Amino acid sequence: MKKTVTTLADGRELIYYDAADDAVREAVDQRPLDAVSTSSEIRRDPLLGDAVAIASHRQARTYHPPADACPLCPTRDGRHSEIPDDHYDVAVFENRFPSLAGDSGRCEVVCFTSDHEASFADLTEEQAALVLAAWTDRTAALAALDQVAQVFCFENRGAEIGVTLGHPHGQIYGYPFVTPRTELMLRNAARHHEETGGNLFDDLVAGEEKDGSRVVLATGHWIAFVPYAAHWPYEVHLHPRRRVPDLRELDEGARTEFPRVYLELLRRFDRIFGPGEPPTPYISAWHQAPFGAPGRDGFALHLELFTIRRTSGKLKFLAGSESGMSVFINDVPPEAAAERLREVASQ
């Protein structure tokens, strides 16, 4: 992999990740851009103890542009975009409309491919490996920033999820605090260790593998399963068999095997609802240990992949119980979801 760091016309950082070591990235951003002005503010909720990012400048962000005006496509035929070069393998840049900025953290956009019509599931294993390398490199880079306490790499796919740019891409958030979801995991892991002496993540994975009814696929270095208390209609958790706190600690075997496993999961998701159905909307989220937090060494890196589509033509909405009280109601039994995801395996 070759990494090339440059800047856009307004001073934001842009990084190219190329599979070829001899790739040359000398294109200059020709757009007359003003300096980025953000108004991000982190406010604490005194009742719940969590944080909310107030970011009014995001009201002006690009919203469902036509394909010939996509800001994530390469710069071609006189049309300028966020990527000055006329092609790229993987590109990462600072978000022009960040939810978090400055002392409040950092937001980056990850473009998986220059092909506007593709999806992550269309990538080759070599391309997916390059994305993994970019995620890992950005995790290491953001970990070095004083204002970043936790790195979150994720992808939103599909208009139903709320995606405003159709180009295959994801995001990376560098939070200035430990997220509530992670705090809850760490708290439960600490209690489990006090009560049993074991590691919650290890015991959870071992229990799922022993039961077997919710396992979707298992390989030498990875295991994927629908969790016992899945919140979403189709939800898969993907764990490396060797527990590590974040992407930087994956061994070579897990890195080598990840592209095949992850692409298989994404392709199964697109087959859940049968032929002729539109692509399955999903969120894919890496859970990584925060930096310097108590319990970090006992945390388990894992990826959570889920869809809000519960059946053909119907979505799972977060209504009163979910939105008002954070109590999920799942219409699809986890065992049935796992069985369906096994049925649609690649032949």
mmCIF file of C-alpha atoms in Angstrom:
data_model
loop_
_atom_site.group_PDB
_atom_site.id
_atom_site.type_symbol
_atom_site.label_atom_id
_atom_site.label_comp_id
_atom_site.label_asym_id
_atom_site.label_seq_id
_atom_site.Cartn_x
_atom_site.Cartn_y
_atom_site.Cartn_z
ATOM 1 C CA MET A 1 0.000 0.000 0.000
ATOM 2 C CA LYS A 2 1.158 3.537 -0.824
ATOM 3 C CA LYS A 3 -0.156 6.467 1.213
ATOM 4 C CA THR A 4 -0.088 9.993 -0.210
ATOM 5 C CA VAL A 5 -1.089 12.956 1.961
ATOM 6 C CA THR A 6 -2.118 16.246 0.390
ATOM 7 C CA THR A 7 -4.569 19.100 1.024
ATOM 8 C CA LEU A 8 -7.704 20.422 -0.620
ATOM 9 C CA ALA A 9 -8.194 24.052 -1.667
ATOM 10 C CA ASP A 10 -9.660 25.022 1.711
ATOM 11 C CA GLY A 11 -6.857 23.375 3.694
ATOM 12 C CA ARG A 12 -8.612 20.124 4.595
ATOM 13 C CA GLU A 13 -6.474 16.997 4.577
ATOM 14 C CA LEU A 14 -6.857 14.427 1.776
ATOM 15 C CA ILE A 15 -5.143 11.030 1.833
ATOM 16 C CA TYR A 16 -4.900 8.605 -1.087
ATOM 17 C CA TYR A 17 -4.397 4.899 -0.378
ATOM 18 C CA ASP A 18 -3.136 3.030 -3.436
ATOM 19 C CA ALA A 19 -2.558 -0.656 -4.004
ATOM 20 C CA ALA A 20 0.343 0.115 -6.369
ATOM 21 C CA ASP A 21 3.554 1.364 -4.788
ATOM 22 C CA ASP A 22 4.370 3.477 -7.848
ATOM 23 C CA ALA A 23 1.104 5.469 -7.843
ATOM 24 C CA VAL A 24 1.629 9.222 -8.299
ATOM 25 C CA ARG A 25 -0.865 11.698 -6.836
ATOM 26 C CA GLU A 26 -0.025 15.235 -7.936
ATOM 27 C CA ALA A 27 -3.429 16.631 -8.952
ATOM 28 C CA VAL A 28 -4.263 19.984 -7.320
ATOM 29 C CA ASP A 29 -7.703 21.024 -6.106
ATOM 30 C CA GLN A 30 -8.647 23.890 -8.442
ATOM 31 C CA ARG A 31 -11.902 24.880 -6.722
ATOM 32 C CA PRO A 32 -12.218 28.404 -5.281
ATOM 33 C CA LEU A 33 -13.211 27.235 -1.810
ATOM 34 C CA ASP A 34 -13.558 29.392 1.267
ATOM 35 C CA ALA A 35 -12.054 28.149 4.507
ATOM 36 C CA VAL A 36 -14.291 25.673 6.307
ATOM 37 C CA SER A 37 -16.338 27.314 9.038
ATOM 38 C CA THR A 38 -17.972 25.024 11.586
ATOM 39 C CA SER A 39 -20.059 25.590 14.660
ATOM 40 C CA SER A 40 -19.823 22.184 16.297
ATOM 41 C CA GLU A 41 -20.526 22.168 20.010
ATOM 42 C CA ILE A 42 -20.714 19.232 22.419
ATOM 43 C CA ARG A 43 -23.470 19.554 25.005
ATOM 44 C CA ARG A 44 -23.999 17.157 27.908
ATOM 45 C CA ASP A 45 -27.469 15.974 28.802
ATOM 46 C CA PRO A 46 -27.672 16.297 32.620
ATOM 47 C CA LEU A 47 -30.455 13.702 32.890
ATOM 48 C CA LEU A 48 -28.959 10.938 30.730
ATOM 49 C CA GLY A 49 -25.297 11.859 31.072
ATOM 50 C CA ASP A 50 -24.673 11.468 27.350
ATOM 51 C CA ALA A 51 -23.435 13.980 24.794
ATOM 52 C CA VAL A 52 -25.116 15.653 21.837
ATOM 53 C CA ALA A 53 -23.224 17.342 18.985
ATOM 54 C CA ILE A 54 -24.901 20.590 17.979
ATOM 55 C CA ALA A 55 -23.801 21.281 14.385
ATOM 56 C CA SER A 56 -26.086 23.792 12.666
ATOM 57 C CA HIS A 57 -23.719 24.264 9.713
ATOM 58 C CA ARG A 58 -24.647 20.760 8.524
ATOM 59 C CA GLN A 59 -28.011 22.083 7.335
ATOM 60 C CA ALA A 60 -26.154 23.310 4.231
ATOM 61 C CA ARG A 61 -24.480 19.990 3.382
ATOM 62 C CA THR A 62 -24.852 18.425 -0.058
ATOM 63 C CA TYR A 63 -28.162 16.575 -0.311
ATOM 64 C CA HIS A 64 -28.927 13.887 -2.920
ATOM 65 C CA PRO A 65 -27.059 15.451 -5.853
ATOM 66 C CA PRO A 66 -27.461 13.906 -9.324
ATOM 67 C CA ALA A 67 -24.796 11.371 -10.267
ATOM 68 C CA ASP A 68 -23.042 13.847 -12.588
ATOM 69 C CA ALA A 69 -22.612 16.260 -9.651
ATOM 70 C CA CYS A 70 -21.422 13.738 -7.052
ATOM 71 C CA PRO A 71 -18.693 15.311 -4.877
ATOM 72 C CA LEU A 72 -17.120 11.905 -4.169
ATOM 73 C CA CYS A 73 -16.446 10.933 -7.777
ATOM 74 C CA PRO A 74 -13.015 11.743 -9.232
ATOM 75 C CA THR A 75 -12.431 15.086 -10.933
ATOM 76 C CA ARG A 76 -13.054 14.501 -14.648
ATOM 77 C CA ASP A 77 -14.102 16.330 -17.809
ATOM 78 C CA GLY A 78 -13.822 19.757 -16.220
ATOM 79 C CA ARG A 79 -16.074 18.866 -13.282
ATOM 80 C CA HIS A 80 -14.290 19.335 -9.965
ATOM 81 C CA SER A 81 -15.005 17.278 -6.866
ATOM 82 C CA GLU A 82 -13.587 16.542 -3.425
ATOM 83 C CA ILE A 83 -11.078 14.204 -5.119
ATOM 84 C CA PRO A 84 -8.775 16.243 -7.439
ATOM 85 C CA ASP A 85 -7.347 13.204 -9.238
ATOM 86 C CA ASP A 86 -9.200 11.585 -12.156
ATOM 87 C CA HIS A 87 -9.147 8.147 -10.494
ATOM 88 C CA TYR A 88 -8.375 6.632 -7.112
ATOM 89 C CA ASP A 89 -8.330 3.356 -5.205
ATOM 90 C CA VAL A 90 -9.320 4.548 -1.715
ATOM 91 C CA ALA A 91 -9.448 8.188 -0.636
ATOM 92 C CA VAL A 92 -9.987 9.710 2.808
ATOM 93 C CA PHE A 93 -10.564 13.394 3.506
ATOM 94 C CA GLU A 94 -11.770 15.678 6.261
ATOM 95 C CA ASN A 95 -15.517 16.163 6.052
ATOM 96 C CA ARG A 96 -16.506 19.578 4.706
ATOM 97 C CA PHE A 97 -19.596 19.507 6.943
ATOM 98 C CA PRO A 98 -18.316 17.756 10.078
ATOM 99 C CA SER A 99 -20.398 16.875 13.102
ATOM 100 C CA LEU A 100 -17.208 17.065 15.166
ATOM 101 C CA ALA A 101 -14.322 19.457 14.562
ATOM 102 C CA GLY A 102 -11.390 21.109 16.325
ATOM 103 C CA ASP A 103 -11.388 20.442 20.068
ATOM 104 C CA SER A 104 -14.676 18.584 19.588
ATOM 105 C CA GLY A 105 -13.052 15.794 17.562
ATOM 106 C CA ARG A 106 -12.757 15.031 13.875
ATOM 107 C CA CYS A 107 -14.897 13.626 11.046
ATOM 108 C CA GLU A 108 -13.527 12.035 7.880
ATOM 109 C CA VAL A 109 -15.077 10.593 4.716
ATOM 110 C CA VAL A 110 -13.770 7.297 3.271
ATOM 111 C CA CYS A 111 -14.395 6.698 -0.438
ATOM 112 C CA PHE A 112 -14.139 2.951 -1.085
ATOM 113 C CA THR A 113 -13.797 3.170 -4.870
ATOM 114 C CA SER A 114 -13.988 5.737 -7.652
ATOM 115 C CA ASP A 115 -16.802 3.710 -9.297
ATOM 116 C CA HIS A 116 -20.006 5.619 -8.513
ATOM 117 C CA GLU A 117 -22.275 2.695 -9.398
ATOM 118 C CA ALA A 118 -20.537 0.142 -7.176
ATOM 119 C CA SER A 119 -21.157 -0.829 -3.564
ATOM 120 C CA PHE A 120 -18.786 -2.283 -0.991
ATOM 121 C CA ALA A 121 -20.126 -5.732 -1.855
ATOM 122 C CA ASP A 122 -18.930 -5.217 -5.450
ATOM 123 C CA LEU A 123 -15.303 -4.724 -4.400
ATOM 124 C CA THR A 124 -12.663 -7.368 -4.982
ATOM 125 C CA GLU A 125 -10.924 -8.923 -2.001
ATOM 126 C CA GLU A 126 -7.855 -6.836 -2.842
ATOM 127 C CA GLN A 127 -9.916 -3.631 -2.785
ATOM 128 C CA ALA A 128 -11.571 -4.585 0.506
ATOM 129 C CA ALA A 129 -8.147 -5.293 2.003
ATOM 130 C CA LEU A 130 -7.065 -1.783 1.016
ATOM 131 C CA VAL A 131 -10.109 -0.300 2.777
ATOM 132 C CA LEU A 132 -9.201 -2.297 5.891
ATOM 133 C CA ALA A 133 -5.659 -0.904 5.678
ATOM 134 C CA ALA A 134 -7.064 2.633 5.406
ATOM 135 C CA TRP A 135 -9.371 2.118 8.419
ATOM 136 C CA THR A 136 -6.413 0.812 10.409
ATOM 137 C CA ASP A 137 -4.128 3.663 9.386
ATOM 138 C CA ARG A 138 -6.745 6.308 10.216
ATOM 139 C CA THR A 139 -7.384 4.670 13.595
ATOM 140 C CA ALA A 140 -3.672 4.983 14.354
ATOM 141 C CA ALA A 141 -3.517 8.589 13.116
ATOM 142 C CA LEU A 142 -6.562 9.734 15.087
ATOM 143 C CA ALA A 143 -5.373 7.897 18.192
ATOM 144 C CA ALA A 144 -2.408 10.285 18.209
ATOM 145 C CA LEU A 145 -4.649 13.372 18.506
ATOM 146 C CA ASP A 146 -5.110 14.725 22.028
ATOM 147 C CA GLN A 147 -8.772 15.559 21.411
ATOM 148 C CA VAL A 148 -9.742 12.039 20.276
ATOM 149 C CA ALA A 149 -10.789 9.458 22.856
ATOM 150 C CA GLN A 150 -12.380 6.872 20.541
ATOM 151 C CA VAL A 151 -12.394 6.108 16.797
ATOM 152 C CA PHE A 152 -15.519 4.896 15.030
ATOM 153 C CA CYS A 153 -15.313 3.604 11.434
ATOM 154 C CA PHE A 154 -18.704 2.993 9.840
ATOM 155 C CA GLU A 155 -20.740 2.855 6.647
ATOM 156 C CA ASN A 156 -24.349 3.901 6.087
ATOM 157 C CA ARG A 157 -25.765 2.324 2.913
ATOM 158 C CA GLY A 158 -29.121 3.214 1.371
ATOM 159 C CA ALA A 159 -31.518 6.131 1.258
ATOM 160 C CA GLU A 160 -33.672 4.399 3.889
ATOM 161 C CA ILE A 161 -30.783 4.778 6.340
ATOM 162 C CA GLY A 162 -30.547 8.500 5.575
ATOM 163 C CA VAL A 163 -27.615 8.470 3.155
ATOM 164 C CA THR A 164 -27.451 11.749 1.189
ATOM 165 C CA LEU A 165 -24.638 10.778 -1.217
ATOM 166 C CA GLY A 166 -25.063 7.672 -3.342
ATOM 167 C CA HIS A 167 -21.344 7.090 -3.993
ATOM 168 C CA PRO A 168 -19.947 4.070 -2.063
ATOM 169 C CA HIS A 169 -18.388 5.618 1.011
ATOM 170 C CA GLY A 170 -18.197 5.486 4.781
ATOM 171 C CA GLN A 171 -17.122 7.759 7.575
ATOM 172 C CA ILE A 172 -14.695 7.867 10.475
ATOM 173 C CA TYR A 173 -15.498 9.788 13.642
ATOM 174 C CA GLY A 174 -12.878 10.703 16.207
ATOM 175 C CA TYR A 175 -14.954 11.350 19.323
ATOM 176 C CA PRO A 176 -13.603 13.576 22.129
ATOM 177 C CA PHE A 177 -15.332 11.309 24.667
ATOM 178 C CA VAL A 178 -16.170 7.648 25.153
ATOM 179 C CA THR A 179 -19.525 6.984 23.494
ATOM 180 C CA PRO A 180 -22.495 5.873 25.637
ATOM 181 C CA ARG A 181 -22.739 2.539 23.807
ATOM 182 C CA THR A 182 -19.101 1.757 24.546
ATOM 183 C CA GLU A 183 -19.369 2.907 28.157
ATOM 184 C CA LEU A 184 -22.233 0.481 28.637
ATOM 185 C CA MET A 185 -20.233 -2.386 27.127
ATOM 186 C CA LEU A 186 -17.241 -1.584 29.356
ATOM 187 C CA ARG A 187 -19.471 -1.406 32.437
ATOM 188 C CA ASN A 188 -21.100 -4.756 31.705
ATOM 189 C CA ALA A 189 -17.722 -6.323 30.932
ATOM 190 C CA ALA A 190 -16.333 -5.100 34.271
ATOM 191 C CA ARG A 191 -19.326 -6.499 36.161
ATOM 192 C CA HIS A 192 -19.031 -9.829 34.334
ATOM 193 C CA HIS A 193 -15.355 -10.069 35.267
ATOM 194 C CA GLU A 194 -16.108 -9.296 38.912
ATOM 195 C CA GLU A 195 -18.829 -11.938 39.052
ATOM 196 C CA THR A 196 -17.188 -14.726 37.018
ATOM 197 C CA GLY A 197 -13.519 -13.887 36.612
ATOM 198 C CA GLY A 198 -13.953 -14.282 32.852
ATOM 199 C CA ASN A 199 -14.044 -11.952 29.871
ATOM 200 C CA LEU A 200 -17.559 -11.029 28.751
ATOM 201 C CA PHE A 201 -16.703 -10.896 25.046
ATOM 202 C CA ASP A 202 -14.821 -14.203 25.079
ATOM 203 C CA ASP A 203 -17.620 -15.925 26.965
ATOM 204 C CA LEU A 204 -20.284 -14.453 24.665
ATOM 205 C CA VAL A 205 -18.522 -15.633 21.511
ATOM 206 C CA ALA A 206 -17.819 -19.067 22.997
ATOM 207 C CA GLY A 207 -21.459 -19.412 24.014
ATOM 208 C CA GLU A 208 -22.730 -18.515 20.547
ATOM 209 C CA GLU A 209 -20.351 -20.963 18.908
ATOM 210 C CA LYS A 210 -21.322 -23.755 21.300
ATOM 211 C CA ASP A 211 -25.046 -23.136 20.780
ATOM 212 C CA GLY A 212 -24.615 -22.821 17.011
ATOM 213 C CA SER A 213 -28.194 -21.851 16.184
ATOM 214 C CA ARG A 214 -27.315 -18.215 15.557
ATOM 215 C CA VAL A 215 -23.905 -18.687 13.902
ATOM 216 C CA VAL A 216 -23.937 -17.382 10.336
ATOM 217 C CA LEU A 217 -20.411 -18.354 9.306
ATOM 218 C CA ALA A 218 -17.172 -19.340 10.997
ATOM 219 C CA THR A 219 -13.619 -19.474 9.661
ATOM 220 C CA GLY A 220 -10.157 -19.927 11.097
ATOM 221 C CA HIS A 221 -9.844 -16.288 12.145
ATOM 222 C CA TRP A 222 -13.418 -14.907 12.279
ATOM 223 C CA ILE A 223 -16.868 -15.843 13.542
ATOM 224 C CA ALA A 224 -20.150 -14.131 12.624
ATOM 225 C CA PHE A 225 -23.416 -14.638 14.477
ATOM 226 C CA VAL A 226 -26.803 -13.061 15.104
ATOM 227 C CA PRO A 227 -26.777 -12.048 18.785
ATOM 228 C CA TYR A 228 -29.164 -13.740 21.221
ATOM 229 C CA ALA A 229 -30.962 -10.443 21.927
ATOM 230 C CA ALA A 230 -30.641 -8.856 18.485
ATOM 231 C CA HIS A 231 -32.158 -5.374 18.336
ATOM 232 C CA TRP A 232 -32.591 -5.260 14.548
ATOM 233 C CA PRO A 233 -34.461 -7.586 12.139
ATOM 234 C CA TYR A 234 -31.230 -8.854 10.577
ATOM 235 C CA GLU A 235 -28.166 -8.126 12.693
ATOM 236 C CA VAL A 236 -24.766 -9.827 12.584
ATOM 237 C CA HIS A 237 -21.796 -9.398 14.887
ATOM 238 C CA LEU A 238 -18.409 -10.269 13.404
ATOM 239 C CA HIS A 239 -15.564 -11.024 15.834
ATOM 240 C CA PRO A 240 -11.936 -11.969 15.229
ATOM 241 C CA ARG A 241 -11.228 -15.208 17.065
ATOM 242 C CA ARG A 242 -8.213 -13.638 18.752
ATOM 243 C CA ARG A 243 -9.583 -10.837 20.912
ATOM 244 C CA VAL A 244 -7.938 -7.457 20.267
ATOM 245 C CA PRO A 245 -8.969 -3.939 21.380
ATOM 246 C CA ASP A 246 -8.859 -2.216 17.993
ATOM 247 C CA LEU A 247 -8.003 -2.578 14.320
ATOM 248 C CA ARG A 248 -4.310 -1.869 14.879
ATOM 249 C CA GLU A 249 -3.920 -5.140 16.792
ATOM 250 C CA LEU A 250 -5.341 -7.557 14.207
ATOM 251 C CA ASP A 251 -2.810 -10.224 13.249
ATOM 252 C CA GLU A 252 -1.871 -11.019 9.677
ATOM 253 C CA GLY A 253 -4.111 -14.065 9.498
ATOM 254 C CA ALA A 254 -7.205 -12.068 10.463
ATOM 255 C CA ARG A 255 -6.304 -9.258 8.045
ATOM 256 C CA THR A 256 -5.821 -11.698 5.200
ATOM 257 C CA GLU A 257 -9.095 -13.507 5.825
ATOM 258 C CA PHE A 258 -11.268 -10.442 6.567
ATOM 259 C CA PRO A 259 -12.029 -9.350 2.964
ATOM 260 C CA ARG A 260 -13.463 -12.735 1.980
ATOM 261 C CA VAL A 261 -15.556 -13.020 5.150
ATOM 262 C CA TYR A 262 -16.882 -9.462 5.115
ATOM 263 C CA LEU A 263 -17.725 -9.448 1.408
ATOM 264 C CA GLU A 264 -19.608 -12.713 1.868
ATOM 265 C CA LEU A 265 -21.685 -11.184 4.677
ATOM 266 C CA LEU A 266 -22.525 -8.095 2.617
ATOM 267 C CA ARG A 267 -23.519 -10.205 -0.374
ATOM 268 C CA ARG A 268 -25.743 -12.362 1.811
ATOM 269 C CA PHE A 269 -27.436 -9.233 3.126
ATOM 270 C CA ASP A 270 -28.320 -8.272 -0.434
ATOM 271 C CA ARG A 271 -29.948 -11.692 -0.937
ATOM 272 C CA ILE A 272 -32.015 -11.802 2.274
ATOM 273 C CA PHE A 273 -35.272 -10.671 0.691
ATOM 274 C CA GLY A 274 -34.976 -12.582 -2.566
ATOM 275 C CA PRO A 275 -34.295 -11.796 -6.238
ATOM 276 C CA GLY A 276 -35.642 -8.572 -7.670
ATOM 277 C CA GLU A 277 -35.496 -6.737 -4.349
ATOM 278 C CA PRO A 278 -33.569 -3.440 -4.159
ATOM 279 C CA PRO A 279 -30.189 -3.468 -2.384
ATOM 280 C CA THR A 280 -30.553 -3.997 1.352
ATOM 281 C CA PRO A 281 -30.007 -0.796 3.357
ATOM 282 C CA TYR A 282 -27.577 -1.331 6.211
ATOM 283 C CA ILE A 283 -25.276 0.171 8.795
ATOM 284 C CA SER A 284 -21.876 -1.415 9.276
ATOM 285 C CA ALA A 285 -20.074 -0.295 12.415
ATOM 286 C CA TRP A 286 -16.670 -1.105 13.893
ATOM 287 C CA HIS A 287 -16.620 -1.101 17.692
ATOM 288 C CA GLN A 288 -13.133 -0.268 18.934
ATOM 289 C CA ALA A 289 -11.847 0.212 22.467
ATOM 290 C CA PRO A 290 -11.400 3.831 23.571
ATOM 291 C CA PHE A 291 -7.879 5.002 24.251
ATOM 292 C CA GLY A 292 -6.685 4.967 27.847
ATOM 293 C CA ALA A 293 -10.046 3.937 29.282
ATOM 294 C CA PRO A 294 -10.285 1.456 32.182
ATOM 295 C CA GLY A 295 -11.075 -1.965 30.779
ATOM 296 C CA ARG A 296 -9.558 -1.246 27.372
ATOM 297 C CA ASP A 297 -7.463 -4.436 27.371
ATOM 298 C CA GLY A 298 -10.568 -6.523 27.999
ATOM 299 C CA PHE A 299 -12.583 -4.930 25.198
ATOM 300 C CA ALA A 300 -13.124 -6.876 21.972
ATOM 301 C CA LEU A 301 -12.930 -5.259 18.566
ATOM 302 C CA HIS A 302 -15.948 -6.348 16.547
ATOM 303 C CA LEU A 303 -18.095 -5.246 13.642
ATOM 304 C CA GLU A 304 -21.869 -4.938 13.847
ATOM 305 C CA LEU A 305 -23.814 -5.145 10.589
ATOM 306 C CA PHE A 306 -27.572 -4.617 10.553
ATOM 307 C CA THR A 307 -30.483 -3.575 8.368
ATOM 308 C CA ILE A 308 -33.653 -1.660 9.189
ATOM 309 C CA ARG A 309 -35.606 -3.633 6.563
ATOM 310 C CA ARG A 310 -37.677 -6.273 8.364
ATOM 311 C CA THR A 311 -39.335 -7.854 5.324
ATOM 312 C CA SER A 312 -39.886 -7.080 1.656
ATOM 313 C CA GLY A 313 -41.107 -3.484 1.316
ATOM 314 C CA LYS A 314 -41.274 -2.869 5.066
ATOM 315 C CA LEU A 315 -38.868 -1.047 7.374
ATOM 316 C CA LYS A 316 -38.242 -1.292 11.091
ATOM 317 C CA PHE A 317 -39.038 2.155 12.494
ATOM 318 C CA LEU A 318 -37.851 3.324 15.887
ATOM 319 C CA ALA A 319 -41.237 4.211 17.321
ATOM 320 C CA GLY A 320 -42.445 4.905 20.868
ATOM 321 C CA SER A 321 -40.795 2.093 22.822
ATOM 322 C CA GLU A 322 -37.478 2.295 20.980
ATOM 323 C CA SER A 323 -37.170 6.071 20.635
ATOM 324 C CA GLY A 324 -38.913 7.011 23.850
ATOM 325 C CA MET A 325 -37.566 4.366 26.235
ATOM 326 C CA SER A 326 -34.696 2.623 24.360
ATOM 327 C CA VAL A 327 -36.530 -0.709 24.594
ATOM 328 C CA PHE A 328 -36.323 -2.462 21.224
ATOM 329 C CA ILE A 329 -39.010 -4.751 19.845
ATOM 330 C CA ASN A 330 -37.720 -7.129 17.173
ATOM 331 C CA ASP A 331 -40.192 -8.799 14.781
ATOM 332 C CA VAL A 332 -37.659 -11.356 13.482
ATOM 333 C CA PRO A 333 -36.447 -14.077 15.901
ATOM 334 C CA PRO A 334 -32.622 -14.082 15.905
ATOM 335 C CA GLU A 335 -32.546 -17.816 15.169
ATOM 336 C CA ALA A 336 -34.752 -17.302 12.096
ATOM 337 C CA ALA A 337 -32.551 -14.436 10.918
ATOM 338 C CA ALA A 338 -29.440 -16.590 11.270
ATOM 339 C CA GLU A 339 -31.081 -19.450 9.393
ATOM 340 C CA ARG A 340 -31.994 -17.119 6.526
ATOM 341 C CA LEU A 341 -28.456 -15.731 6.370
ATOM 342 C CA ARG A 342 -27.113 -19.277 6.156
ATOM 343 C CA GLU A 343 -29.617 -20.145 3.408
ATOM 344 C CA VAL A 344 -28.425 -17.320 1.141
ATOM 345 C CA ALA A 345 -24.734 -18.259 1.277
ATOM 346 C CA SER A 346 -22.751 -17.959 -1.939
ATOM 347 C CA GLN A 347 -22.790 -21.131 -3.974
#
